[in-house]
């Protein structure tokens, strides 16, 4: 029978890769907790309506990327394509937003039916951050400052650049939208097919069309900047001042609009030039209207999401994973012969108690000296402990360095933990 394979675009993260994932996740987690962000965990499935109402009916995600299915009782459910909608739903449902400010983060798989390619998958992982109840540009700046700190810690400062823009209030976007449609209507025959379609449904998205002719036409199009409302304009101005003061460089990209309906005012993307077309590693912006749009009391908000696969791909491409991130054991305790089993397990326990930072693997399953030492070597451990009849009789152990040419030597059982602690330090 044919073996069943994983679904296209949905990847297994294998044991060899998970140390890298843990390294990235731990680093992000540490940075977020330094800034006082709290973790929230939401379900992976939500009512379809939630995504339609928040992301917007005429967006790529809702039009063609969602995994939507009917539950056994007839409800339309969707595997979450992103985290913001569910986070707002949860925060609102549990009263986290009323009269308070919140800094939240989450991580987990997201699902989009896209064409799988490097950096683009059907199940992928994001770490998302959402802040509620803070209207000023200072919190927008904080988000960018904390991502900059993260790049610093991951060694990515030289490999990421920040693009920002303001897309204004809903009213200013409406004004701009009709000016843009007026202008583009004269060129309708020359636009690419997607842009033709969007001229009706979501004309702002035409701004980030990748088509060369469309981009050419856009050069003389009305500029969003000229339609910005006063509030958005001064918000953006202050944000720039704050970023300058924090020493964060950025470029203003007037064509940056983001694909989701709920954004307004600030939008931004952290981009790398080292991953080809899938170069956005982190993207977000302000979405002051969304909570109300989903039935809550008006609550301002700003957030971002970063794609973990792209981040990890970037670190691997640039060879930026520290050598210590390898999942290797430190100590491998062998047991030669059945009589050594219990003492070997006991010795491994004692080592774990006395060296809590060390990874101690107990050899299980017997076998010859040679085969046990082979497994010890493969575990990546720096030291093998040899425990057999002779060692038991003399209350010693054999200490065999596995990464140097040094000989095995006998050591009193009682001294072993101190010797190892010094060796591993
Ligand atoms: P893109 O323009 O690349 O399709 P997007 O605007 O759809 O990205 P967002 O919805 O803003 O992406 O998601 C935030 C981040 O999540 C992206 O910047 C990217 O790093 C990651 N991401 C989005 N879609 C995928 C995917 N299909 N596979 C892997 N990572 C993804
Ligand atoms: Mg997309």
Tab-separated table of C-alpha atoms and ligand atoms in Angstrom:
chain	number	residue	atom	x	y	z
A	1	UNK	CA	0.000	0.000	0.000
A	2	UNK	CA	1.151	3.527	-0.722
A	3	UNK	CA	2.417	5.284	2.379
A	4	UNK	CA	0.465	8.298	3.504
A	5	UNK	CA	2.410	11.538	3.217
A	6	UNK	CA	2.039	14.881	4.929
A	7	UNK	CA	-0.133	17.447	3.190
A	8	UNK	CA	1.667	19.618	0.648
A	9	UNK	CA	2.886	22.837	2.215
A	10	UNK	CA	2.570	21.458	5.750
A	11	UNK	CA	5.915	20.572	7.231
A	12	UNK	CA	7.128	18.298	9.966
A	13	UNK	CA	9.641	19.954	12.225
A	14	UNK	CA	12.072	17.150	12.906
A	15	UNK	CA	14.100	16.538	16.077
A	16	UNK	CA	17.271	17.840	14.399
A	17	UNK	CA	15.548	21.139	13.624
A	18	UNK	CA	13.729	21.715	16.871
A	19	UNK	CA	16.736	23.112	18.790
A	20	UNK	CA	16.795	25.944	16.253
A	21	UNK	CA	13.075	26.544	16.688
A	22	UNK	CA	13.469	26.537	20.448
A	23	UNK	CA	16.394	28.936	20.211
A	24	UNK	CA	14.370	31.432	18.177
A	25	UNK	CA	11.213	31.004	20.243
A	26	UNK	CA	13.115	31.346	23.524
A	27	UNK	CA	14.886	34.458	22.306
A	28	UNK	CA	11.620	36.113	21.263
A	29	UNK	CA	9.933	35.037	24.477
A	30	UNK	CA	12.713	36.502	26.585
A	31	UNK	CA	12.622	39.822	24.784
A	32	UNK	CA	8.821	40.043	25.007
A	33	UNK	CA	8.794	39.312	28.695
A	34	UNK	CA	11.417	42.023	29.253
A	35	UNK	CA	8.880	44.487	27.865
A	36	UNK	CA	6.051	43.118	30.002
A	37	UNK	CA	4.102	41.354	27.235
A	38	UNK	CA	1.790	38.560	28.398
A	39	UNK	CA	1.120	35.374	26.510
A	40	UNK	CA	-2.384	34.463	25.356
A	41	UNK	CA	-3.278	31.118	23.774
A	42	UNK	CA	-6.258	30.934	21.463
A	43	UNK	CA	-7.902	28.030	19.649
A	44	UNK	CA	-6.675	27.203	16.169
A	45	UNK	CA	-10.236	27.127	14.830
A	46	UNK	CA	-12.718	29.997	14.906
A	47	UNK	CA	-16.033	30.790	13.286
A	48	UNK	CA	-15.512	31.701	9.639
A	49	UNK	CA	-17.455	34.900	10.171
A	50	UNK	CA	-14.745	36.230	12.513
A	51	UNK	CA	-12.157	36.277	9.740
A	52	UNK	CA	-14.543	37.584	7.105
A	53	UNK	CA	-15.546	40.486	9.312
A	54	UNK	CA	-12.025	41.395	10.424
A	55	UNK	CA	-9.627	40.623	7.589
A	56	UNK	CA	-12.188	41.750	5.012
A	57	UNK	CA	-14.198	39.961	2.326
A	58	UNK	CA	-12.124	41.213	-0.587
A	59	UNK	CA	-8.662	40.280	0.606
A	60	UNK	CA	-6.423	37.487	-0.678
A	61	UNK	CA	-6.805	35.606	2.571
A	62	UNK	CA	-10.599	35.550	2.665
A	63	UNK	CA	-11.098	35.270	-1.080
A	64	UNK	CA	-8.814	32.355	-1.727
A	65	UNK	CA	-6.587	31.241	1.108
A	66	UNK	CA	-8.772	30.067	3.993
A	67	UNK	CA	-9.223	26.469	5.095
A	68	UNK	CA	-12.934	26.582	5.712
A	69	UNK	CA	-15.101	23.577	6.492
A	70	UNK	CA	-18.463	22.676	7.885
A	71	UNK	CA	-18.522	21.317	11.393
A	72	UNK	CA	-20.674	18.240	12.056
A	73	UNK	CA	-23.450	20.473	13.300
A	74	UNK	CA	-23.402	22.679	10.202
A	75	UNK	CA	-21.399	25.660	11.526
A	76	UNK	CA	-18.859	27.160	9.162
A	77	UNK	CA	-15.438	27.023	10.809
A	78	UNK	CA	-12.014	28.118	9.601
A	79	UNK	CA	-8.453	27.191	10.527
A	80	UNK	CA	-6.994	30.522	11.586
A	81	UNK	CA	-5.055	32.226	8.778
A	82	UNK	CA	-3.619	34.770	11.225
A	83	UNK	CA	-3.793	35.572	14.924
A	84	UNK	CA	-5.099	39.103	15.313
A	85	UNK	CA	-8.792	38.307	14.785
A	86	UNK	CA	-8.781	35.477	17.329
A	87	UNK	CA	-6.790	37.535	19.799
A	88	UNK	CA	-9.265	40.415	19.596
A	89	UNK	CA	-12.162	37.963	19.889
A	90	UNK	CA	-10.653	36.334	22.982
A	91	UNK	CA	-9.614	39.590	24.641
A	92	UNK	CA	-13.064	41.071	24.083
A	93	UNK	CA	-14.931	37.943	25.143
A	94	UNK	CA	-13.045	37.791	28.447
A	95	UNK	CA	-13.210	41.480	29.242
A	96	UNK	CA	-9.480	42.124	28.899
A	97	UNK	CA	-9.939	45.369	27.042
A	98	UNK	CA	-12.384	47.457	29.006
A	99	UNK	CA	-10.707	50.479	30.623
A	100	UNK	CA	-7.270	48.985	30.548
A	101	UNK	CA	-4.175	48.692	28.437
A	102	UNK	CA	-2.865	45.307	27.348
A	103	UNK	CA	0.314	44.023	25.798
A	104	UNK	CA	-0.277	40.486	24.526
A	105	UNK	CA	1.604	37.944	22.437
A	106	UNK	CA	0.890	34.492	21.064
A	107	UNK	CA	2.512	31.901	18.914
A	108	UNK	CA	1.315	28.948	16.909
A	109	UNK	CA	0.430	27.558	13.512
A	110	UNK	CA	-1.538	29.539	10.919
A	111	UNK	CA	-3.120	28.091	7.789
A	112	UNK	CA	-3.384	29.564	4.315
A	113	UNK	CA	-4.015	27.750	1.068
A	114	UNK	CA	-1.211	29.377	-0.925
A	115	UNK	CA	1.169	27.979	-3.515
A	116	UNK	CA	3.915	26.344	-1.443
A	117	UNK	CA	7.429	27.599	-2.146
A	118	UNK	CA	10.485	28.644	-0.204
A	119	UNK	CA	9.293	30.791	2.704
A	120	UNK	CA	5.623	30.219	1.880
A	121	UNK	CA	3.719	27.267	3.279
A	122	UNK	CA	0.154	26.191	3.953
A	123	UNK	CA	0.782	25.622	7.615
A	124	UNK	CA	3.278	28.119	8.978
A	125	UNK	CA	4.051	29.624	12.359
A	126	UNK	CA	3.838	33.135	13.620
A	127	UNK	CA	4.708	34.945	16.778
A	128	UNK	CA	2.227	37.758	17.042
A	129	UNK	CA	2.041	40.748	19.343
A	130	UNK	CA	-1.057	42.864	19.964
A	131	UNK	CA	-1.313	45.997	22.123
A	132	UNK	CA	-4.637	47.457	23.164
A	133	UNK	CA	-5.796	50.761	24.611
A	134	UNK	CA	-2.788	52.913	23.687
A	135	UNK	CA	-3.497	55.548	21.064
A	136	UNK	CA	-0.159	57.328	20.773
A	137	UNK	CA	2.722	56.675	18.415
A	138	UNK	CA	4.878	55.766	21.430
A	139	UNK	CA	3.484	52.234	21.500
A	140	UNK	CA	4.008	51.919	17.729
A	141	UNK	CA	7.611	52.933	18.395
A	142	UNK	CA	7.921	50.458	21.262
A	143	UNK	CA	6.930	47.608	18.953
A	144	UNK	CA	9.634	48.596	16.503
A	145	UNK	CA	12.196	49.123	19.253
A	146	UNK	CA	11.505	45.675	20.641
A	147	UNK	CA	11.803	44.040	17.231
A	148	UNK	CA	15.083	45.888	16.731
A	149	UNK	CA	16.303	44.454	20.027
A	150	UNK	CA	15.304	41.014	18.841
A	151	UNK	CA	17.271	41.448	15.592
A	152	UNK	CA	20.190	42.541	17.728
A	153	UNK	CA	20.004	39.366	19.796
A	154	UNK	CA	19.658	37.131	16.761
A	155	UNK	CA	22.488	38.852	14.887
A	156	UNK	CA	20.125	40.170	12.207
A	157	UNK	CA	20.616	43.936	12.517
A	158	UNK	CA	22.628	44.115	9.303
A	159	UNK	CA	20.199	41.872	7.462
A	160	UNK	CA	16.836	43.477	8.098
A	161	UNK	CA	15.481	46.855	7.128
A	162	UNK	CA	12.368	48.661	8.242
A	163	UNK	CA	9.768	50.184	5.947
A	164	UNK	CA	7.002	52.304	7.389
A	165	UNK	CA	4.010	54.214	6.077
A	166	UNK	CA	0.820	55.808	7.252
A	167	UNK	CA	-2.388	54.806	5.543
A	168	UNK	CA	-4.461	57.335	7.466
A	169	UNK	CA	-7.985	57.210	8.774
A	170	UNK	CA	-10.815	55.291	7.137
A	171	UNK	CA	-12.154	58.586	5.757
A	172	UNK	CA	-8.824	59.648	4.272
A	173	UNK	CA	-8.457	56.222	2.670
A	174	UNK	CA	-11.943	56.582	1.164
A	175	UNK	CA	-10.998	59.956	-0.319
A	176	UNK	CA	-7.728	58.624	-1.647
A	177	UNK	CA	-9.437	55.519	-2.950
A	178	UNK	CA	-11.803	57.416	-5.199
A	179	UNK	CA	-8.972	59.611	-6.512
A	180	UNK	CA	-6.926	56.497	-7.226
A	181	UNK	CA	-9.807	54.744	-8.971
A	182	UNK	CA	-10.453	57.852	-11.107
A	183	UNK	CA	-6.826	57.926	-12.141
A	184	UNK	CA	-6.421	54.197	-12.787
A	185	UNK	CA	-9.671	53.922	-14.741
A	186	UNK	CA	-7.926	55.733	-17.596
A	187	UNK	CA	-5.360	52.929	-17.734
A	188	UNK	CA	-7.628	49.990	-17.062
A	189	UNK	CA	-6.645	48.070	-20.212
A	190	UNK	CA	-2.971	48.253	-19.293
A	191	UNK	CA	-3.284	46.960	-15.734
A	192	UNK	CA	-2.444	43.377	-14.790
A	193	UNK	CA	-5.403	41.054	-14.243
A	194	UNK	CA	-5.273	41.108	-10.450
A	195	UNK	CA	-5.174	44.889	-10.448
A	196	UNK	CA	-8.103	45.103	-12.879
A	197	UNK	CA	-10.128	43.019	-10.499
A	198	UNK	CA	-8.998	45.032	-7.496
A	199	UNK	CA	-9.949	48.306	-9.091
A	200	UNK	CA	-13.504	47.395	-8.153
A	201	UNK	CA	-12.984	45.531	-4.943
A	202	UNK	CA	-9.831	46.712	-3.178
A	203	UNK	CA	-7.999	49.392	-5.178
A	204	UNK	CA	-5.441	50.201	-2.475
A	205	UNK	CA	-3.960	46.756	-2.932
A	206	UNK	CA	-3.028	47.729	-6.480
A	207	UNK	CA	-0.261	49.836	-4.925
A	208	UNK	CA	1.698	46.741	-4.023
A	209	UNK	CA	1.234	44.988	-7.357
A	210	UNK	CA	4.473	43.378	-8.496
A	211	UNK	CA	3.648	44.026	-12.172
A	212	UNK	CA	6.159	46.354	-13.840
A	213	UNK	CA	3.680	48.157	-16.119
A	214	UNK	CA	1.252	48.638	-13.247
A	215	UNK	CA	4.061	50.076	-11.139
A	216	UNK	CA	4.930	52.434	-13.998
A	217	UNK	CA	1.359	53.646	-14.206
A	218	UNK	CA	1.335	54.149	-10.453
A	219	UNK	CA	4.269	56.539	-10.592
A	220	UNK	CA	2.003	59.413	-11.529
A	221	UNK	CA	-0.984	58.252	-9.510
A	222	UNK	CA	-2.348	60.369	-6.657
A	223	UNK	CA	-0.294	59.834	-3.497
A	224	UNK	CA	-1.889	58.533	-0.323
A	225	UNK	CA	0.252	61.004	1.574
A	226	UNK	CA	-1.658	63.942	0.083
A	227	UNK	CA	-4.917	62.586	1.466
A	228	UNK	CA	-3.800	61.938	5.033
A	229	UNK	CA	-5.944	63.457	7.767
A	230	UNK	CA	-4.294	65.795	10.258
A	231	UNK	CA	-4.401	63.297	13.139
A	232	UNK	CA	-2.712	60.545	11.123
A	233	UNK	CA	-0.173	62.983	9.796
A	234	UNK	CA	0.948	64.171	13.216
A	235	UNK	CA	0.828	60.614	14.603
A	236	UNK	CA	3.204	59.545	11.828
A	237	UNK	CA	5.418	62.593	12.307
A	238	UNK	CA	5.863	61.834	16.005
A	239	UNK	CA	6.501	58.171	15.286
A	240	UNK	CA	9.358	59.150	12.997
A	241	UNK	CA	10.783	61.447	15.688
A	242	UNK	CA	10.589	58.631	18.233
A	243	UNK	CA	12.332	56.188	15.909
A	244	UNK	CA	15.041	58.753	15.159
A	245	UNK	CA	15.565	59.306	18.875
A	246	UNK	CA	15.802	55.547	19.435
A	247	UNK	CA	18.367	55.222	16.664
A	248	UNK	CA	16.197	52.998	14.497
A	249	UNK	CA	16.651	53.524	10.789
A	250	UNK	CA	13.723	53.180	8.430
A	251	UNK	CA	12.597	54.142	5.003
A	252	UNK	CA	9.176	55.501	4.190
A	253	UNK	CA	7.474	53.401	1.558
A	254	UNK	CA	4.416	55.318	0.305
A	255	UNK	CA	3.186	52.174	-1.492
A	256	UNK	CA	3.124	50.042	1.639
A	257	UNK	CA	-0.567	49.392	2.365
A	258	UNK	CA	-0.712	45.822	3.832
A	259	UNK	CA	-3.195	43.266	2.644
A	260	UNK	CA	-5.719	43.284	5.440
A	261	UNK	CA	-8.670	45.618	5.784
A	262	UNK	CA	-8.323	46.375	9.440
A	263	UNK	CA	-5.186	48.491	9.312
A	264	UNK	CA	-5.159	52.304	9.600
A	265	UNK	CA	-2.515	54.943	10.375
A	266	UNK	CA	0.850	53.236	10.967
A	267	UNK	CA	1.838	50.186	8.912
A	268	UNK	CA	5.292	48.642	8.740
A	269	UNK	CA	7.320	45.717	7.491
A	270	UNK	CA	10.721	44.368	8.405
A	271	UNK	CA	12.243	43.066	5.210
A	272	UNK	CA	15.339	41.068	4.405
A	273	UNK	CA	17.052	40.999	1.032
A	274	UNK	CA	18.527	37.563	1.722
A	275	UNK	CA	15.445	35.413	1.128
A	276	UNK	CA	14.352	36.361	-2.370
A	277	UNK	CA	10.690	37.135	-2.975
A	278	UNK	CA	9.522	35.992	0.462
A	279	UNK	CA	11.485	38.749	2.180
A	280	UNK	CA	9.035	40.086	4.764
A	281	UNK	CA	9.878	38.545	8.112
A	282	UNK	CA	7.687	40.723	10.300
A	283	UNK	CA	4.721	42.896	9.440
A	284	UNK	CA	2.080	44.852	11.251
A	285	UNK	CA	0.416	48.110	11.997
A	286	UNK	CA	-2.284	49.986	13.807
A	287	UNK	CA	-5.884	48.776	13.718
A	288	UNK	CA	-7.857	51.228	15.834
A	289	UNK	CA	-11.223	50.264	14.358
A	290	UNK	CA	-11.152	46.493	14.585
A	291	UNK	CA	-12.352	45.895	18.131
A	292	UNK	CA	-15.435	48.001	17.517
A	293	UNK	CA	-15.946	46.405	14.116
A	294	UNK	CA	-16.110	43.045	15.898
A	295	UNK	CA	-18.747	44.299	18.297
A	296	UNK	CA	-16.623	45.580	21.173
A	297	UNK	CA	-16.304	49.036	22.686
A	298	UNK	CA	-14.035	51.258	20.586
A	299	UNK	CA	-10.478	50.253	21.546
A	300	UNK	CA	-7.346	51.381	19.783
A	301	UNK	CA	-4.789	48.736	18.949
A	302	UNK	CA	-1.515	48.025	17.199
A	303	UNK	CA	0.369	44.806	16.542
A	304	UNK	CA	2.564	42.724	14.303
A	305	UNK	CA	3.245	39.139	13.357
A	306	UNK	CA	6.517	37.547	12.398
A	307	UNK	CA	6.865	34.413	10.344
A	308	UNK	CA	8.999	31.866	12.161
A	309	UNK	CA	9.830	29.761	9.091
A	310	UNK	CA	11.195	32.818	7.303
A	311	UNK	CA	13.129	33.930	10.362
A	312	UNK	CA	14.715	30.496	10.747
A	313	UNK	CA	15.424	30.232	7.030
A	314	UNK	CA	17.161	33.591	7.257
A	315	UNK	CA	19.286	32.572	10.251
A	316	UNK	CA	20.268	29.352	8.497
A	317	UNK	CA	21.016	31.069	5.194
A	318	UNK	CA	23.296	33.531	6.955
A	319	UNK	CA	24.818	30.867	9.182
A	320	UNK	CA	23.787	32.753	12.297
A	321	UNK	CA	22.729	29.862	14.511
A	322	UNK	CA	25.144	29.706	17.457
A	323	UNK	CA	27.171	26.487	17.597
A	324	UNK	CA	25.763	25.782	21.047
A	325	UNK	CA	22.279	25.381	19.525
A	326	UNK	CA	22.632	21.742	18.510
A	327	UNK	CA	20.568	19.510	20.775
A	328	UNK	CA	23.695	17.636	21.803
A	329	UNK	CA	23.906	15.721	25.060
A	330	UNK	CA	26.631	16.544	27.576
A	331	UNK	CA	27.107	13.189	29.275
A	332	UNK	CA	26.295	9.663	28.103
A	333	UNK	CA	26.167	7.046	30.843
A	334	UNK	CA	26.778	3.509	29.618
A	335	UNK	CA	25.929	0.294	31.451
A	336	UNK	CA	28.047	-2.751	30.595
A	337	UNK	CA	26.197	-5.867	31.640
A	338	UNK	CA	22.942	-6.370	33.457
A	339	UNK	CA	24.423	-5.832	36.928
A	340	UNK	CA	25.399	-2.305	35.908
A	341	UNK	CA	21.879	-1.285	34.911
A	342	UNK	CA	20.546	-0.158	38.274
A	343	UNK	CA	23.773	1.598	39.373
A	344	UNK	CA	24.023	3.321	35.967
A	345	UNK	CA	20.471	4.667	36.215
A	346	UNK	CA	21.187	5.759	39.761
A	347	UNK	CA	24.420	7.467	38.720
A	348	UNK	CA	22.651	9.318	35.911
A	349	UNK	CA	20.022	10.518	38.405
A	350	UNK	CA	22.727	11.749	40.770
A	351	UNK	CA	24.386	13.658	37.920
A	352	UNK	CA	21.075	15.259	36.905
A	353	UNK	CA	20.527	16.377	40.506
A	354	UNK	CA	23.987	17.841	40.866
A	355	UNK	CA	24.371	19.277	37.351
A	356	UNK	CA	20.889	20.583	36.556
A	357	UNK	CA	22.075	22.387	33.428
A	358	UNK	CA	23.530	19.271	31.837
A	359	UNK	CA	21.851	16.855	29.435
A	360	UNK	CA	22.536	13.351	30.734
A	361	UNK	CA	21.518	10.400	28.578
A	362	UNK	CA	21.293	6.928	30.069
A	363	UNK	CA	22.196	4.164	27.679
A	364	UNK	CA	19.265	1.766	27.536
A	365	UNK	CA	19.007	-1.558	25.791
A	366	UNK	CA	22.350	-3.228	26.579
A	367	UNK	CA	24.834	-4.166	23.879
A	368	UNK	CA	28.586	-4.454	23.551
A	369	UNK	CA	31.084	-1.852	24.722
A	370	UNK	CA	31.659	-0.886	21.123
A	371	UNK	CA	28.022	-0.374	20.254
A	372	UNK	CA	27.368	1.602	23.441
A	373	UNK	CA	30.317	3.882	22.739
A	374	UNK	CA	29.078	4.382	19.199
A	375	UNK	CA	25.710	5.553	20.516
A	376	UNK	CA	27.502	7.761	23.037
A	377	UNK	CA	29.412	9.371	20.200
A	378	UNK	CA	26.282	9.875	18.125
A	379	UNK	CA	24.491	11.592	21.014
A	380	UNK	CA	26.949	14.448	20.633
A	381	UNK	CA	27.930	14.113	24.307
A	382	UNK	CA	31.312	15.440	25.367
A	383	UNK	CA	31.871	12.661	27.906
A	384	UNK	CA	30.919	9.032	28.207
A	385	UNK	CA	30.777	7.416	31.610
A	386	UNK	CA	31.765	3.779	31.505
A	387	UNK	CA	30.194	1.597	34.151
A	388	UNK	CA	30.886	-2.151	34.125
A	389	UNK	CA	31.869	-5.003	36.471
A	390	UNK	CA	35.356	-3.603	37.172
A	391	UNK	CA	34.135	-0.121	37.946
A	392	UNK	CA	31.405	-1.475	40.213
A	393	UNK	CA	33.921	-3.587	42.120
A	394	UNK	CA	36.225	-0.612	42.717
A	395	UNK	CA	33.536	2.000	43.240
A	396	UNK	CA	34.872	4.010	40.309
A	397	UNK	CA	33.690	4.983	36.857
A	398	UNK	CA	35.502	5.337	33.557
A	399	UNK	CA	35.471	8.871	32.195
A	400	UNK	CA	36.006	8.926	28.444
A	401	UNK	CA	36.289	12.266	26.630
A	402	UNK	CA	34.525	11.889	23.286
A	403	UNK	CA	35.586	15.093	21.537
A	404	UNK	CA	39.321	14.942	22.222
A	405	UNK	CA	41.914	12.231	21.855
A	406	UNK	CA	42.387	11.973	25.618
A	407	UNK	CA	42.377	8.494	27.083
A	408	UNK	CA	39.694	7.099	29.314
A	409	UNK	CA	40.588	7.441	32.982
A	410	UNK	CA	39.230	5.997	36.207
A	411	UNK	CA	37.650	8.324	38.722
A	412	UNK	CA	36.237	7.671	42.183
A	413	UNK	CA	32.461	7.522	42.038
A	414	UNK	CA	32.188	10.196	44.730
A	415	UNK	CA	34.378	12.727	42.927
A	416	UNK	CA	32.637	12.354	39.565
A	417	UNK	CA	30.068	15.149	39.858
A	418	UNK	CA	32.678	17.759	40.829
A	419	UNK	CA	35.058	16.623	38.122
A	420	UNK	CA	32.292	16.809	35.525
A	421	UNK	CA	31.064	20.158	36.748
A	422	UNK	CA	34.558	21.592	36.201
A	423	UNK	CA	34.933	19.899	32.833
A	424	UNK	CA	31.573	21.127	31.538
A	425	UNK	CA	31.943	24.676	32.867
B	1	LIG	P1	3.119	37.958	2.027
B	1	LIG	O1	3.041	39.308	1.423
B	1	LIG	O2	4.517	37.387	2.028
B	1	LIG	O3	2.100	36.995	1.517
B	1	LIG	P2	1.388	38.652	4.168
B	1	LIG	O4	1.254	40.107	4.058
B	1	LIG	O5	0.323	37.759	3.638
B	1	LIG	O6	2.803	38.167	3.571
B	1	LIG	P3	0.966	38.700	7.000
B	1	LIG	O7	-0.426	38.276	6.929
B	1	LIG	O8	1.282	40.101	7.308
B	1	LIG	O9	1.714	38.257	5.658
B	1	LIG	O10	1.766	37.753	8.008
B	1	LIG	C1	2.880	38.201	8.750
B	1	LIG	C2	4.101	37.366	8.443
B	1	LIG	O11	3.804	35.980	8.468
B	1	LIG	C3	4.687	37.575	7.073
B	1	LIG	O12	5.488	38.705	7.052
B	1	LIG	C4	5.488	36.314	6.880
B	1	LIG	O13	6.719	36.389	7.570
B	1	LIG	C5	4.615	35.292	7.537
B	1	LIG	N1	3.795	34.579	6.548
B	1	LIG	C6	2.641	34.971	5.967
B	1	LIG	N2	2.153	34.036	5.134
B	1	LIG	C7	3.041	32.994	5.183
B	1	LIG	C8	3.098	31.711	4.562
B	1	LIG	N3	2.148	31.289	3.737
B	1	LIG	N4	4.163	30.910	4.843
B	1	LIG	C9	5.136	31.308	5.696
B	1	LIG	N5	5.133	32.503	6.322
B	1	LIG	C10	4.093	33.347	6.071
B	2	LIG	MG1	0.092	36.643	1.860
